[in-house]
mmCIF file of C-alpha atoms in Angstrom:
data_model
loop_
_atom_site.group_PDB
_atom_site.id
_atom_site.type_symbol
_atom_site.label_atom_id
_atom_site.label_comp_id
_atom_site.label_asym_id
_atom_site.label_seq_id
_atom_site.Cartn_x
_atom_site.Cartn_y
_atom_site.Cartn_z
ATOM 1 C CA UNK A 153 44.447 80.291 56.167
ATOM 2 C CA UNK A 154 46.508 80.892 52.948
ATOM 3 C CA UNK A 155 45.252 84.041 51.049
ATOM 4 C CA UNK A 156 43.453 83.208 47.734
ATOM 5 C CA UNK A 157 45.692 83.645 44.663
ATOM 6 C CA UNK A 158 43.412 85.589 42.362
ATOM 7 C CA UNK A 159 45.806 85.212 39.366
ATOM 8 C CA UNK A 160 45.657 81.517 39.490
ATOM 9 C CA UNK A 161 42.534 81.004 37.654
ATOM 10 C CA UNK A 162 40.580 82.609 34.720
ATOM 11 C CA UNK A 163 37.037 84.227 35.024
ATOM 12 C CA UNK A 164 34.915 81.127 34.477
ATOM 13 C CA UNK A 165 37.007 79.181 37.004
ATOM 14 C CA UNK A 166 36.721 82.093 39.501
ATOM 15 C CA UNK A 167 32.935 82.324 38.944
ATOM 16 C CA UNK A 168 32.545 78.713 39.706
ATOM 17 C CA UNK A 169 34.664 79.017 42.731
ATOM 18 C CA UNK A 170 32.569 81.824 44.047
ATOM 19 C CA UNK A 171 29.279 80.083 43.324
ATOM 20 C CA UNK A 172 30.320 76.967 45.139
ATOM 21 C CA UNK A 173 31.406 79.085 48.073
ATOM 22 C CA UNK A 174 35.078 77.572 47.782
ATOM 23 C CA UNK A 175 36.047 81.428 47.882
ATOM 24 C CA UNK A 176 34.332 84.641 48.981
ATOM 25 C CA UNK A 177 34.041 87.752 47.026
ATOM 26 C CA UNK A 178 35.833 89.425 49.732
ATOM 27 C CA UNK A 179 38.869 87.311 49.526
ATOM 28 C CA UNK A 180 38.992 87.471 45.778
ATOM 29 C CA UNK A 181 38.871 91.435 46.111
ATOM 30 C CA UNK A 182 41.623 91.245 48.779
ATOM 31 C CA UNK A 183 43.819 89.225 46.528
ATOM 32 C CA UNK A 184 43.113 91.468 43.538
ATOM 33 C CA UNK A 185 43.772 94.597 45.502
ATOM 34 C CA UNK A 186 46.978 92.866 46.613
ATOM 35 C CA UNK A 187 48.229 92.284 43.185
ATOM 36 C CA UNK A 188 47.409 95.864 42.167
ATOM 37 C CA UNK A 189 49.270 97.279 45.049
ATOM 38 C CA UNK A 190 52.264 95.105 44.000
ATOM 39 C CA UNK A 191 52.145 95.938 40.433
ATOM 40 C CA UNK A 192 50.529 99.330 39.876
ATOM 41 C CA UNK A 193 53.408 101.511 41.195
ATOM 42 C CA UNK A 194 55.501 100.223 38.353
ATOM 43 C CA UNK A 195 52.937 99.942 35.275
ATOM 44 C CA UNK A 196 50.311 102.637 36.220
ATOM 45 C CA UNK A 197 47.337 101.010 34.776
ATOM 46 C CA UNK A 198 44.808 102.364 37.237
ATOM 47 C CA UNK A 199 43.633 106.002 37.332
ATOM 48 C CA UNK A 200 41.564 105.446 40.446
ATOM 49 C CA UNK A 201 40.553 102.538 42.562
ATOM 50 C CA UNK A 202 36.902 102.487 44.078
ATOM 51 C CA UNK A 203 37.651 100.198 46.886
ATOM 52 C CA UNK A 204 34.564 100.803 49.214
ATOM 53 C CA UNK A 205 32.310 100.689 46.254
ATOM 54 C CA UNK A 206 33.904 97.455 45.113
ATOM 55 C CA UNK A 207 33.658 95.720 48.494
ATOM 56 C CA UNK A 208 29.947 97.017 48.929
ATOM 57 C CA UNK A 209 29.112 95.614 45.309
ATOM 58 C CA UNK A 210 30.724 92.415 45.892
ATOM 59 C CA UNK A 211 28.905 91.844 49.198
ATOM 60 C CA UNK A 212 25.512 92.526 47.320
ATOM 61 C CA UNK A 213 26.149 90.963 43.894
ATOM 62 C CA UNK A 214 23.840 88.549 42.617
ATOM 63 C CA UNK A 215 24.054 86.701 39.100
ATOM 64 C CA UNK A 216 26.197 84.490 37.061
ATOM 65 C CA UNK A 217 29.416 86.528 37.426
ATOM 66 C CA UNK A 218 28.611 87.662 41.066
ATOM 67 C CA UNK A 219 32.173 88.570 42.917
ATOM 68 C CA UNK A 220 34.267 88.463 39.520
ATOM 69 C CA UNK A 221 36.098 91.660 39.743
ATOM 70 C CA UNK A 222 36.748 93.785 36.775
ATOM 71 C CA UNK A 223 38.829 96.850 35.801
ATOM 72 C CA UNK A 224 36.550 99.219 33.661
ATOM 73 C CA UNK A 225 38.629 101.493 31.202
ATOM 74 C CA UNK A 226 37.090 104.873 31.219
ATOM 75 C CA UNK A 227 36.916 105.246 27.486
ATOM 76 C CA UNK A 228 34.969 101.959 27.338
ATOM 77 C CA UNK A 229 32.484 102.207 30.044
ATOM 78 C CA UNK A 230 31.751 105.307 32.146
ATOM 79 C CA UNK A 231 31.097 104.365 35.841
ATOM 80 C CA UNK A 232 28.943 107.012 37.574
ATOM 81 C CA UNK A 233 31.231 109.164 39.916
ATOM 82 C CA UNK A 234 34.553 107.740 38.788
ATOM 83 C CA UNK A 235 37.173 109.613 37.002
ATOM 84 C CA UNK A 236 37.148 109.926 33.182
ATOM 85 C CA UNK A 237 40.308 111.246 31.694
ATOM 86 C CA UNK A 238 40.568 109.309 28.574
ATOM 87 C CA UNK A 239 44.153 108.956 29.475
ATOM 88 C CA UNK A 240 44.691 112.733 28.695
ATOM 89 C CA UNK A 241 45.696 115.731 30.716
ATOM 90 C CA UNK A 242 42.777 117.356 28.680
ATOM 91 C CA UNK A 243 40.262 115.164 30.585
ATOM 92 C CA UNK A 244 41.875 115.669 34.026
ATOM 93 C CA UNK A 245 39.235 116.283 36.709
ATOM 94 C CA UNK A 246 36.298 115.211 34.517
ATOM 95 C CA UNK A 247 34.013 112.505 36.361
ATOM 96 C CA UNK A 248 31.383 110.387 34.666
ATOM 97 C CA UNK A 249 27.685 111.510 35.759
ATOM 98 C CA UNK A 250 25.955 108.158 34.832
ATOM 99 C CA UNK A 251 26.753 104.410 34.131
ATOM 100 C CA UNK A 252 27.189 103.523 30.557
ATOM 101 C CA UNK A 253 25.214 100.683 29.033
ATOM 102 C CA UNK A 254 28.128 98.156 29.250
ATOM 103 C CA UNK A 255 28.378 99.161 32.917
ATOM 104 C CA UNK A 256 24.860 98.490 33.732
ATOM 105 C CA UNK A 257 24.829 95.175 31.947
ATOM 106 C CA UNK A 258 27.833 94.064 33.678
ATOM 107 C CA UNK A 259 26.274 95.041 36.956
ATOM 108 C CA UNK A 260 23.113 93.207 36.037
ATOM 109 C CA UNK A 261 25.410 90.089 35.775
ATOM 110 C CA UNK A 262 26.886 90.471 39.118
ATOM 111 C CA UNK A 263 29.978 92.129 38.433
#
């Protein structure tokens, strides 16, 4: 079976494919993590990856956007337990102690 090409569709199309069963949330995440592994060593876009939590959330997700992966910028939405550096050495070692409202709402939508 050919791996799913995560970058080949937008979020709306991806949500439709997930809802129809044409692709699984696990396949989408595997594709997304493959893309991150290929590109991030050069662009350094991610401070941390919560791989185990992402796969667990994808397996349990329900809602209109269930299984659509997102990346959360730490200064826009605090994810409980995740690093929160604000892109500065001054924030190094800081971790979020709660989910911000935007994160709770995205989770409720299945993200």
